[in-house]
JSON list of C-alpha atoms in Angstrom, two decimals:
[
{"chain": "A", "resi": 1, "resn": "MET", "atom": "CA", "xyz": [71.24, 83.56, 88.62]},
{"chain": "A", "resi": 2, "resn": "SER", "atom": "CA", "xyz": [75.53, 84.69, 88.34]},
{"chain": "A", "resi": 3, "resn": "ILE", "atom": "CA", "xyz": [78.41, 83.06, 88.91]},
{"chain": "A", "resi": 4, "resn": "TRP", "atom": "CA", "xyz": [81.62, 84.21, 89.61]},
{"chain": "A", "resi": 5, "resn": "TRP", "atom": "CA", "xyz": [84.90, 83.04, 90.79]},
{"chain": "A", "resi": 6, "resn": "SER", "atom": "CA", "xyz": [88.35, 84.87, 91.68]},
{"chain": "A", "resi": 7, "resn": "LEU", "atom": "CA", "xyz": [92.08, 83.49, 91.82]},
{"chain": "A", "resi": 8, "resn": "HIS", "atom": "CA", "xyz": [95.08, 85.00, 92.78]},
{"chain": "A", "resi": 9, "resn": "LEU", "atom": "CA", "xyz": [97.91, 83.07, 90.98]},
{"chain": "A", "resi": 10, "resn": "ARG", "atom": "CA", "xyz": [101.66, 82.78, 90.51]},
{"chain": "A", "resi": 11, "resn": "ARG", "atom": "CA", "xyz": [103.39, 84.32, 87.57]},
{"chain": "A", "resi": 12, "resn": "GLU", "atom": "CA", "xyz": [104.02, 81.30, 86.34]},
{"chain": "A", "resi": 13, "resn": "ALA", "atom": "CA", "xyz": [103.57, 79.56, 83.45]},
{"chain": "A", "resi": 14, "resn": "ALA", "atom": "CA", "xyz": [101.69, 76.79, 84.60]},
{"chain": "A", "resi": 15, "resn": "SER", "atom": "CA", "xyz": [98.83, 78.93, 86.15]},
{"chain": "A", "resi": 16, "resn": "VAL", "atom": "CA", "xyz": [97.66, 79.86, 81.91]},
{"chain": "A", "resi": 17, "resn": "PRO", "atom": "CA", "xyz": [96.00, 76.49, 81.62]},
{"chain": "A", "resi": 18, "resn": "LEU", "atom": "CA", "xyz": [94.14, 76.67, 85.14]},
{"chain": "A", "resi": 19, "resn": "ALA", "atom": "CA", "xyz": [92.75, 79.35, 84.96]},
{"chain": "A", "resi": 20, "resn": "ARG", "atom": "CA", "xyz": [91.72, 78.90, 81.15]},
{"chain": "A", "resi": 21, "resn": "ARG", "atom": "CA", "xyz": [90.41, 74.68, 82.68]},
{"chain": "A", "resi": 22, "resn": "LEU", "atom": "CA", "xyz": [88.46, 76.64, 84.94]},
{"chain": "A", "resi": 23, "resn": "LEU", "atom": "CA", "xyz": [86.73, 78.88, 82.62]},
{"chain": "A", "resi": 24, "resn": "LEU", "atom": "CA", "xyz": [85.69, 76.13, 80.11]},
{"chain": "A", "resi": 25, "resn": "GLY", "atom": "CA", "xyz": [84.70, 73.57, 82.84]},
{"chain": "A", "resi": 26, "resn": "THR", "atom": "CA", "xyz": [82.72, 76.71, 84.38]},
{"chain": "A", "resi": 27, "resn": "MET", "atom": "CA", "xyz": [80.91, 77.69, 81.21]},
{"chain": "A", "resi": 28, "resn": "GLU", "atom": "CA", "xyz": [80.53, 74.08, 79.97]},
{"chain": "A", "resi": 29, "resn": "THR", "atom": "CA", "xyz": [78.30, 73.48, 83.85]},
{"chain": "A", "resi": 30, "resn": "ALA", "atom": "CA", "xyz": [76.60, 76.46, 82.94]},
{"chain": "A", "resi": 31, "resn": "GLY", "atom": "CA", "xyz": [75.63, 75.59, 79.29]},
{"chain": "A", "resi": 32, "resn": "VAL", "atom": "CA", "xyz": [77.38, 77.85, 77.96]},
{"chain": "A", "resi": 33, "resn": "ASP", "atom": "CA", "xyz": [76.93, 78.01, 73.99]},
{"chain": "A", "resi": 34, "resn": "PRO", "atom": "CA", "xyz": [81.37, 75.71, 72.81]},
{"chain": "A", "resi": 35, "resn": "ASP", "atom": "CA", "xyz": [81.87, 78.25, 70.26]},
{"chain": "A", "resi": 36, "resn": "VAL", "atom": "CA", "xyz": [81.54, 81.59, 72.73]},
{"chain": "A", "resi": 37, "resn": "SER", "atom": "CA", "xyz": [83.46, 79.41, 75.66]},
{"chain": "A", "resi": 38, "resn": "PHE", "atom": "CA", "xyz": [86.46, 78.79, 72.71]},
{"chain": "A", "resi": 39, "resn": "ASP", "atom": "CA", "xyz": [86.06, 82.23, 72.01]},
{"chain": "A", "resi": 40, "resn": "LEU", "atom": "CA", "xyz": [86.14, 83.76, 76.02]},
{"chain": "A", "resi": 41, "resn": "SER", "atom": "CA", "xyz": [88.92, 80.50, 76.77]},
{"chain": "A", "resi": 42, "resn": "VAL", "atom": "CA", "xyz": [91.77, 81.90, 73.69]},
{"chain": "A", "resi": 43, "resn": "ALA", "atom": "CA", "xyz": [91.28, 85.62, 75.12]},
{"chain": "A", "resi": 44, "resn": "LEU", "atom": "CA", "xyz": [91.67, 84.51, 79.10]},
{"chain": "A", "resi": 45, "resn": "THR", "atom": "CA", "xyz": [94.83, 82.34, 77.76]},
{"chain": "A", "resi": 46, "resn": "GLU", "atom": "CA", "xyz": [96.12, 85.59, 76.16]},
{"chain": "A", "resi": 47, "resn": "ALA", "atom": "CA", "xyz": [95.71, 87.72, 78.94]},
{"chain": "A", "resi": 48, "resn": "CYS", "atom": "CA", "xyz": [97.12, 85.48, 81.52]},
{"chain": "A", "resi": 49, "resn": "ALA", "atom": "CA", "xyz": [99.89, 85.12, 79.28]},
{"chain": "A", "resi": 50, "resn": "ASN", "atom": "CA", "xyz": [100.59, 88.95, 79.23]},
{"chain": "A", "resi": 51, "resn": "ALA", "atom": "CA", "xyz": [100.57, 88.52, 82.83]},
{"chain": "A", "resi": 52, "resn": "VAL", "atom": "CA", "xyz": [102.92, 86.01, 83.22]},
{"chain": "A", "resi": 53, "resn": "GLU", "atom": "CA", "xyz": [105.80, 87.46, 80.94]},
{"chain": "A", "resi": 54, "resn": "HIS", "atom": "CA", "xyz": [105.24, 91.03, 81.96]},
{"chain": "A", "resi": 55, "resn": "GLY", "atom": "CA", "xyz": [102.45, 91.01, 85.21]},
{"chain": "A", "resi": 56, "resn": "GLY", "atom": "CA", "xyz": [105.69, 92.01, 87.33]},
{"chain": "A", "resi": 57, "resn": "ASP", "atom": "CA", "xyz": [109.13, 94.18, 87.46]},
{"chain": "A", "resi": 58, "resn": "GLY", "atom": "CA", "xyz": [111.26, 90.43, 86.58]},
{"chain": "A", "resi": 59, "resn": "ARG", "atom": "CA", "xyz": [114.53, 91.63, 89.57]},
{"chain": "A", "resi": 60, "resn": "PRO", "atom": "CA", "xyz": [116.59, 89.06, 90.03]},
{"chain": "A", "resi": 61, "resn": "GLY", "atom": "CA", "xyz": [116.19, 86.82, 93.07]},
{"chain": "A", "resi": 62, "resn": "GLU", "atom": "CA", "xyz": [112.67, 87.76, 93.40]},
{"chain": "A", "resi": 63, "resn": "ALA", "atom": "CA", "xyz": [109.80, 85.56, 93.52]},
{"chain": "A", "resi": 64, "resn": "PRO", "atom": "CA", "xyz": [108.06, 85.62, 90.40]},
{"chain": "A", "resi": 65, "resn": "GLY", "atom": "CA", "xyz": [104.87, 87.70, 92.11]},
{"chain": "A", "resi": 66, "resn": "ALA", "atom": "CA", "xyz": [101.55, 87.00, 91.17]},
{"chain": "A", "resi": 67, "resn": "TYR", "atom": "CA", "xyz": [98.41, 88.11, 89.39]},
{"chain": "A", "resi": 68, "resn": "GLN", "atom": "CA", "xyz": [94.32, 88.05, 89.58]},
{"chain": "A", "resi": 69, "resn": "VAL", "atom": "CA", "xyz": [91.60, 86.80, 87.53]},
{"chain": "A", "resi": 70, "resn": "THR", "atom": "CA", "xyz": [88.16, 87.16, 88.09]},
{"chain": "A", "resi": 71, "resn": "ALA", "atom": "CA", "xyz": [85.40, 86.22, 85.99]},
{"chain": "A", "resi": 72, "resn": "TYR", "atom": "CA", "xyz": [81.45, 86.50, 86.17]},
{"chain": "A", "resi": 73, "resn": "LEU", "atom": "CA", "xyz": [78.56, 85.32, 84.70]},
{"chain": "A", "resi": 74, "resn": "ASP", "atom": "CA", "xyz": [76.07, 86.92, 85.27]},
{"chain": "A", "resi": 75, "resn": "GLY", "atom": "CA", "xyz": [72.70, 86.99, 83.11]},
{"chain": "A", "resi": 76, "resn": "GLU", "atom": "CA", "xyz": [73.49, 87.47, 79.82]},
{"chain": "A", "resi": 77, "resn": "LYS", "atom": "CA", "xyz": [77.28, 88.11, 79.80]},
{"chain": "A", "resi": 78, "resn": "CYS", "atom": "CA", "xyz": [80.71, 87.28, 80.99]},
{"chain": "A", "resi": 79, "resn": "ARG", "atom": "CA", "xyz": [82.77, 89.34, 81.92]},
{"chain": "A", "resi": 80, "resn": "ILE", "atom": "CA", "xyz": [86.76, 88.68, 82.76]},
{"chain": "A", "resi": 81, "resn": "GLU", "atom": "CA", "xyz": [89.52, 90.82, 84.16]},
{"chain": "A", "resi": 82, "resn": "VAL", "atom": "CA", "xyz": [92.57, 89.67, 84.60]},
{"chain": "A", "resi": 83, "resn": "ALA", "atom": "CA", "xyz": [95.07, 92.25, 86.61]},
{"chain": "A", "resi": 84, "resn": "ASP", "atom": "CA", "xyz": [98.65, 91.83, 86.90]},
{"chain": "A", "resi": 85, "resn": "SER", "atom": "CA", "xyz": [101.49, 93.86, 89.60]},
{"chain": "A", "resi": 86, "resn": "GLY", "atom": "CA", "xyz": [103.74, 94.84, 86.82]},
{"chain": "A", "resi": 87, "resn": "PRO", "atom": "CA", "xyz": [104.64, 98.03, 85.18]},
{"chain": "A", "resi": 88, "resn": "GLY", "atom": "CA", "xyz": [101.37, 98.58, 83.17]},
{"chain": "A", "resi": 89, "resn": "PHE", "atom": "CA", "xyz": [100.75, 99.54, 79.88]},
{"chain": "A", "resi": 90, "resn": "PRO", "atom": "CA", "xyz": [102.72, 101.67, 77.91]},
{"chain": "A", "resi": 91, "resn": "ALA", "atom": "CA", "xyz": [101.04, 105.06, 77.07]},
{"chain": "A", "resi": 92, "resn": "ARG", "atom": "CA", "xyz": [100.87, 104.09, 73.15]},
{"chain": "A", "resi": 93, "resn": "ARG", "atom": "CA", "xyz": [98.59, 101.04, 74.11]},
{"chain": "A", "resi": 94, "resn": "MET", "atom": "CA", "xyz": [96.14, 103.25, 76.23]},
{"chain": "A", "resi": 95, "resn": "THR", "atom": "CA", "xyz": [95.86, 106.14, 73.98]},
{"chain": "A", "resi": 96, "resn": "ARG", "atom": "CA", "xyz": [92.96, 104.96, 71.10]},
{"chain": "A", "resi": 97, "resn": "ARG", "atom": "CA", "xyz": [92.59, 107.35, 67.80]},
{"chain": "A", "resi": 98, "resn": "THR", "atom": "CA", "xyz": [88.92, 109.27, 66.88]},
{"chain": "A", "resi": 99, "resn": "THR", "atom": "CA", "xyz": [88.37, 109.59, 63.56]},
{"chain": "A", "resi": 100, "resn": "GLN", "atom": "CA", "xyz": [84.58, 110.84, 61.71]},
{"chain": "A", "resi": 101, "resn": "VAL", "atom": "CA", "xyz": [84.82, 108.49, 58.57]},
{"chain": "A", "resi": 102, "resn": "GLY", "atom": "CA", "xyz": [83.78, 110.64, 55.38]},
{"chain": "A", "resi": 103, "resn": "ALA", "atom": "CA", "xyz": [86.05, 113.14, 57.17]},
{"chain": "A", "resi": 104, "resn": "ALA", "atom": "CA", "xyz": [89.32, 114.57, 55.05]},
{"chain": "A", "resi": 105, "resn": "THR", "atom": "CA", "xyz": [90.72, 111.60, 56.73]},
{"chain": "A", "resi": 106, "resn": "PRO", "atom": "CA", "xyz": [90.42, 107.98, 56.33]},
{"chain": "A", "resi": 107, "resn": "SER", "atom": "CA", "xyz": [89.19, 105.36, 58.62]},
{"chain": "A", "resi": 108, "resn": "PRO", "atom": "CA", "xyz": [92.07, 104.09, 60.94]},
{"chain": "A", "resi": 109, "resn": "THR", "atom": "CA", "xyz": [90.92, 100.91, 61.08]},
{"chain": "A", "resi": 110, "resn": "PRO", "atom": "CA", "xyz": [89.61, 97.79, 58.42]},
{"chain": "A", "resi": 111, "resn": "VAL", "atom": "CA", "xyz": [85.67, 97.65, 58.36]},
{"chain": "A", "resi": 112, "resn": "ALA", "atom": "CA", "xyz": [83.90, 94.41, 57.71]},
{"chain": "A", "resi": 113, "resn": "ALA", "atom": "CA", "xyz": [80.45, 96.77, 57.38]},
{"chain": "A", "resi": 114, "resn": "PRO", "atom": "CA", "xyz": [80.14, 99.92, 55.42]},
{"chain": "A", "resi": 115, "resn": "VAL", "atom": "CA", "xyz": [80.02, 102.47, 58.04]},
{"chain": "A", "resi": 116, "resn": "PRO", "atom": "CA", "xyz": [78.36, 105.35, 57.17]},
{"chain": "A", "resi": 117, "resn": "ALA", "atom": "CA", "xyz": [79.72, 108.94, 56.48]},
{"chain": "A", "resi": 118, "resn": "GLY", "atom": "CA", "xyz": [80.13, 110.84, 60.25]},
{"chain": "A", "resi": 119, "resn": "THR", "atom": "CA", "xyz": [80.01, 107.60, 62.05]},
{"chain": "A", "resi": 120, "resn": "THR", "atom": "CA", "xyz": [82.68, 108.28, 64.59]},
{"chain": "A", "resi": 121, "resn": "VAL", "atom": "CA", "xyz": [85.11, 104.79, 64.85]},
{"chain": "A", "resi": 122, "resn": "THR", "atom": "CA", "xyz": [87.58, 104.81, 67.63]},
{"chain": "A", "resi": 123, "resn": "ALA", "atom": "CA", "xyz": [90.98, 102.67, 66.86]},
{"chain": "A", "resi": 124, "resn": "PRO", "atom": "CA", "xyz": [94.24, 101.63, 69.34]},
{"chain": "A", "resi": 125, "resn": "VAL", "atom": "CA", "xyz": [97.41, 103.96, 68.27]},
{"chain": "A", "resi": 126, "resn": "THR", "atom": "CA", "xyz": [98.95, 100.49, 68.52]},
{"chain": "A", "resi": 127, "resn": "PRO", "atom": "CA", "xyz": [99.69, 99.46, 65.00]},
{"chain": "A", "resi": 128, "resn": "ALA", "atom": "CA", "xyz": [99.11, 96.06, 64.38]},
{"chain": "A", "resi": 129, "resn": "PRO", "atom": "CA", "xyz": [102.76, 92.81, 64.79]},
{"chain": "A", "resi": 130, "resn": "ALA", "atom": "CA", "xyz": [104.21, 92.17, 61.77]},
{"chain": "A", "resi": 131, "resn": "PRO", "atom": "CA", "xyz": [102.14, 89.02, 60.47]},
{"chain": "A", "resi": 132, "resn": "ASN", "atom": "CA", "xyz": [106.18, 86.91, 61.03]},
{"chain": "A", "resi": 133, "resn": "ALA", "atom": "CA", "xyz": [106.03, 88.58, 64.53]},
{"chain": "A", "resi": 134, "resn": "GLU", "atom": "CA", "xyz": [107.06, 85.83, 67.47]},
{"chain": "A", "resi": 135, "resn": "SER", "atom": "CA", "xyz": [105.08, 87.71, 69.02]},
{"chain": "A", "resi": 136, "resn": "GLY", "atom": "CA", "xyz": [102.84, 90.81, 70.20]},
{"chain": "A", "resi": 137, "resn": "ARG", "atom": "CA", "xyz": [98.99, 89.53, 68.92]},
{"chain": "A", "resi": 138, "resn": "GLY", "atom": "CA", "xyz": [97.87, 89.00, 72.48]},
{"chain": "A", "resi": 139, "resn": "LEU", "atom": "CA", "xyz": [96.22, 92.39, 72.96]},
{"chain": "A", "resi": 140, "resn": "CYS", "atom": "CA", "xyz": [95.20, 92.41, 69.61]},
{"chain": "A", "resi": 141, "resn": "LEU", "atom": "CA", "xyz": [93.47, 88.60, 69.60]},
{"chain": "A", "resi": 142, "resn": "ILE", "atom": "CA", "xyz": [91.71, 89.79, 72.71]},
{"chain": "A", "resi": 143, "resn": "GLU", "atom": "CA", "xyz": [90.01, 92.58, 71.20]},
{"chain": "A", "resi": 144, "resn": "GLN", "atom": "CA", "xyz": [89.06, 90.86, 68.26]},
{"chain": "A", "resi": 145, "resn": "LEU", "atom": "CA", "xyz": [87.53, 88.01, 70.45]},
{"chain": "A", "resi": 146, "resn": "ALA", "atom": "CA", "xyz": [85.47, 89.74, 72.93]},
{"chain": "A", "resi": 147, "resn": "ASP", "atom": "CA", "xyz": [82.98, 92.34, 72.61]},
{"chain": "A", "resi": 148, "resn": "HIS", "atom": "CA", "xyz": [84.15, 95.07, 74.93]},
{"chain": "A", "resi": 149, "resn": "VAL", "atom": "CA", "xyz": [87.50, 95.21, 75.72]},
{"chain": "A", "resi": 150, "resn": "TYR", "atom": "CA", "xyz": [88.97, 97.90, 78.15]},
{"chain": "A", "resi": 151, "resn": "PHE", "atom": "CA", "xyz": [92.41, 98.84, 79.16]},
{"chain": "A", "resi": 152, "resn": "ARG", "atom": "CA", "xyz": [94.07, 100.44, 81.91]},
{"chain": "A", "resi": 153, "resn": "ASN", "atom": "CA", "xyz": [96.79, 101.36, 84.95]},
{"chain": "A", "resi": 154, "resn": "ARG", "atom": "CA", "xyz": [96.60, 101.05, 87.98]},
{"chain": "A", "resi": 155, "resn": "PRO", "atom": "CA", "xyz": [99.93, 104.28, 88.69]},
{"chain": "A", "resi": 156, "resn": "GLY", "atom": "CA", "xyz": [102.11, 101.39, 91.28]},
{"chain": "A", "resi": 157, "resn": "ARG", "atom": "CA", "xyz": [100.04, 98.74, 91.66]},
{"chain": "A", "resi": 158, "resn": "GLY", "atom": "CA", "xyz": [99.99, 97.18, 87.61]},
{"chain": "A", "resi": 159, "resn": "ALA", "atom": "CA", "xyz": [97.97, 96.61, 84.76]},
{"chain": "A", "resi": 160, "resn": "VAL", "atom": "CA", "xyz": [93.99, 94.85, 84.34]},
{"chain": "A", "resi": 161, "resn": "VAL", "atom": "CA", "xyz": [92.77, 94.01, 80.66]},
{"chain": "A", "resi": 162, "resn": "SER", "atom": "CA", "xyz": [88.48, 93.38, 81.04]},
{"chain": "A", "resi": 163, "resn": "PHE", "atom": "CA", "xyz": [87.07, 91.91, 78.63]},
{"chain": "A", "resi": 164, "resn": "ASP", "atom": "CA", "xyz": [83.22, 90.97, 78.01]},
{"chain": "A", "resi": 165, "resn": "LYS", "atom": "CA", "xyz": [81.00, 89.11, 75.24]},
{"chain": "A", "resi": 166, "resn": "ILE", "atom": "CA", "xyz": [76.90, 88.46, 75.19]},
{"chain": "A", "resi": 167, "resn": "LEU", "atom": "CA", "xyz": [76.79, 85.05, 75.97]},
{"chain": "A", "resi": 168, "resn": "LYS", "atom": "CA", "xyz": [74.84, 82.33, 73.80]},
{"chain": "A", "resi": 169, "resn": "TRP", "atom": "CA", "xyz": [73.27, 79.38, 75.68]},
{"chain": "A", "resi": 170, "resn": "ARG", "atom": "CA", "xyz": [73.24, 75.62, 74.59]},
{"chain": "A", "resi": 171, "resn": "GLU", "atom": "CA", "xyz": [69.28, 74.44, 74.84]},
{"chain": "A", "resi": 172, "resn": "GLY", "atom": "CA", "xyz": [68.31, 73.33, 78.21]},
{"chain": "A", "resi": 173, "resn": "ALA", "atom": "CA", "xyz": [71.17, 75.49, 79.88]},
{"chain": "A", "resi": 174, "resn": "LEU", "atom": "CA", "xyz": [71.12, 75.10, 83.55]},
{"chain": "A", "resi": 175, "resn": "LEU", "atom": "CA", "xyz": [71.89, 78.67, 84.19]},
{"chain": "A", "resi": 176, "resn": "ARG", "atom": "CA", "xyz": [69.94, 79.87, 81.73]},
{"chain": "A", "resi": 177, "resn": "ALA", "atom": "CA", "xyz": [67.42, 77.53, 83.08]},
{"chain": "A", "resi": 178, "resn": "MET", "atom": "CA", "xyz": [67.06, 79.68, 85.93]}
]
């Protein structure tokens, strides 16, 4: 059994908690582990907040526009997509740097565990924000909370951030039992 839903929301701050509550309610009903639900809800909150802030051209006197949130709980994975109609991600966010660990250049990111020599590590070019910065942490936070994150631009139509996470289930979970 799988569950999916899609929302078309106005680019207003009040839409962010609505999307988060719907996700948390869906996951609670399905029987997803609360820690996984929390991680995904924080990632969704960040993605929606970015769509609200950056997801339109912001012309004076124009309606605030909309963005779309789609969530899929299918099998052992949850995938969430947030699409807006803004200018898209800057080129530096879309570019990834690939480095051979053990080669002449150091690993581009700190790693939690030792990485064998010859392993390829891919990391965003965009540096992490300063510890005292008031913004700029959202996409980095999504990358830390999800198992896989994808950023893409739809030329002339905005940006999409997609992320997924392997689900863990509570004992007696409804969705898992079917």
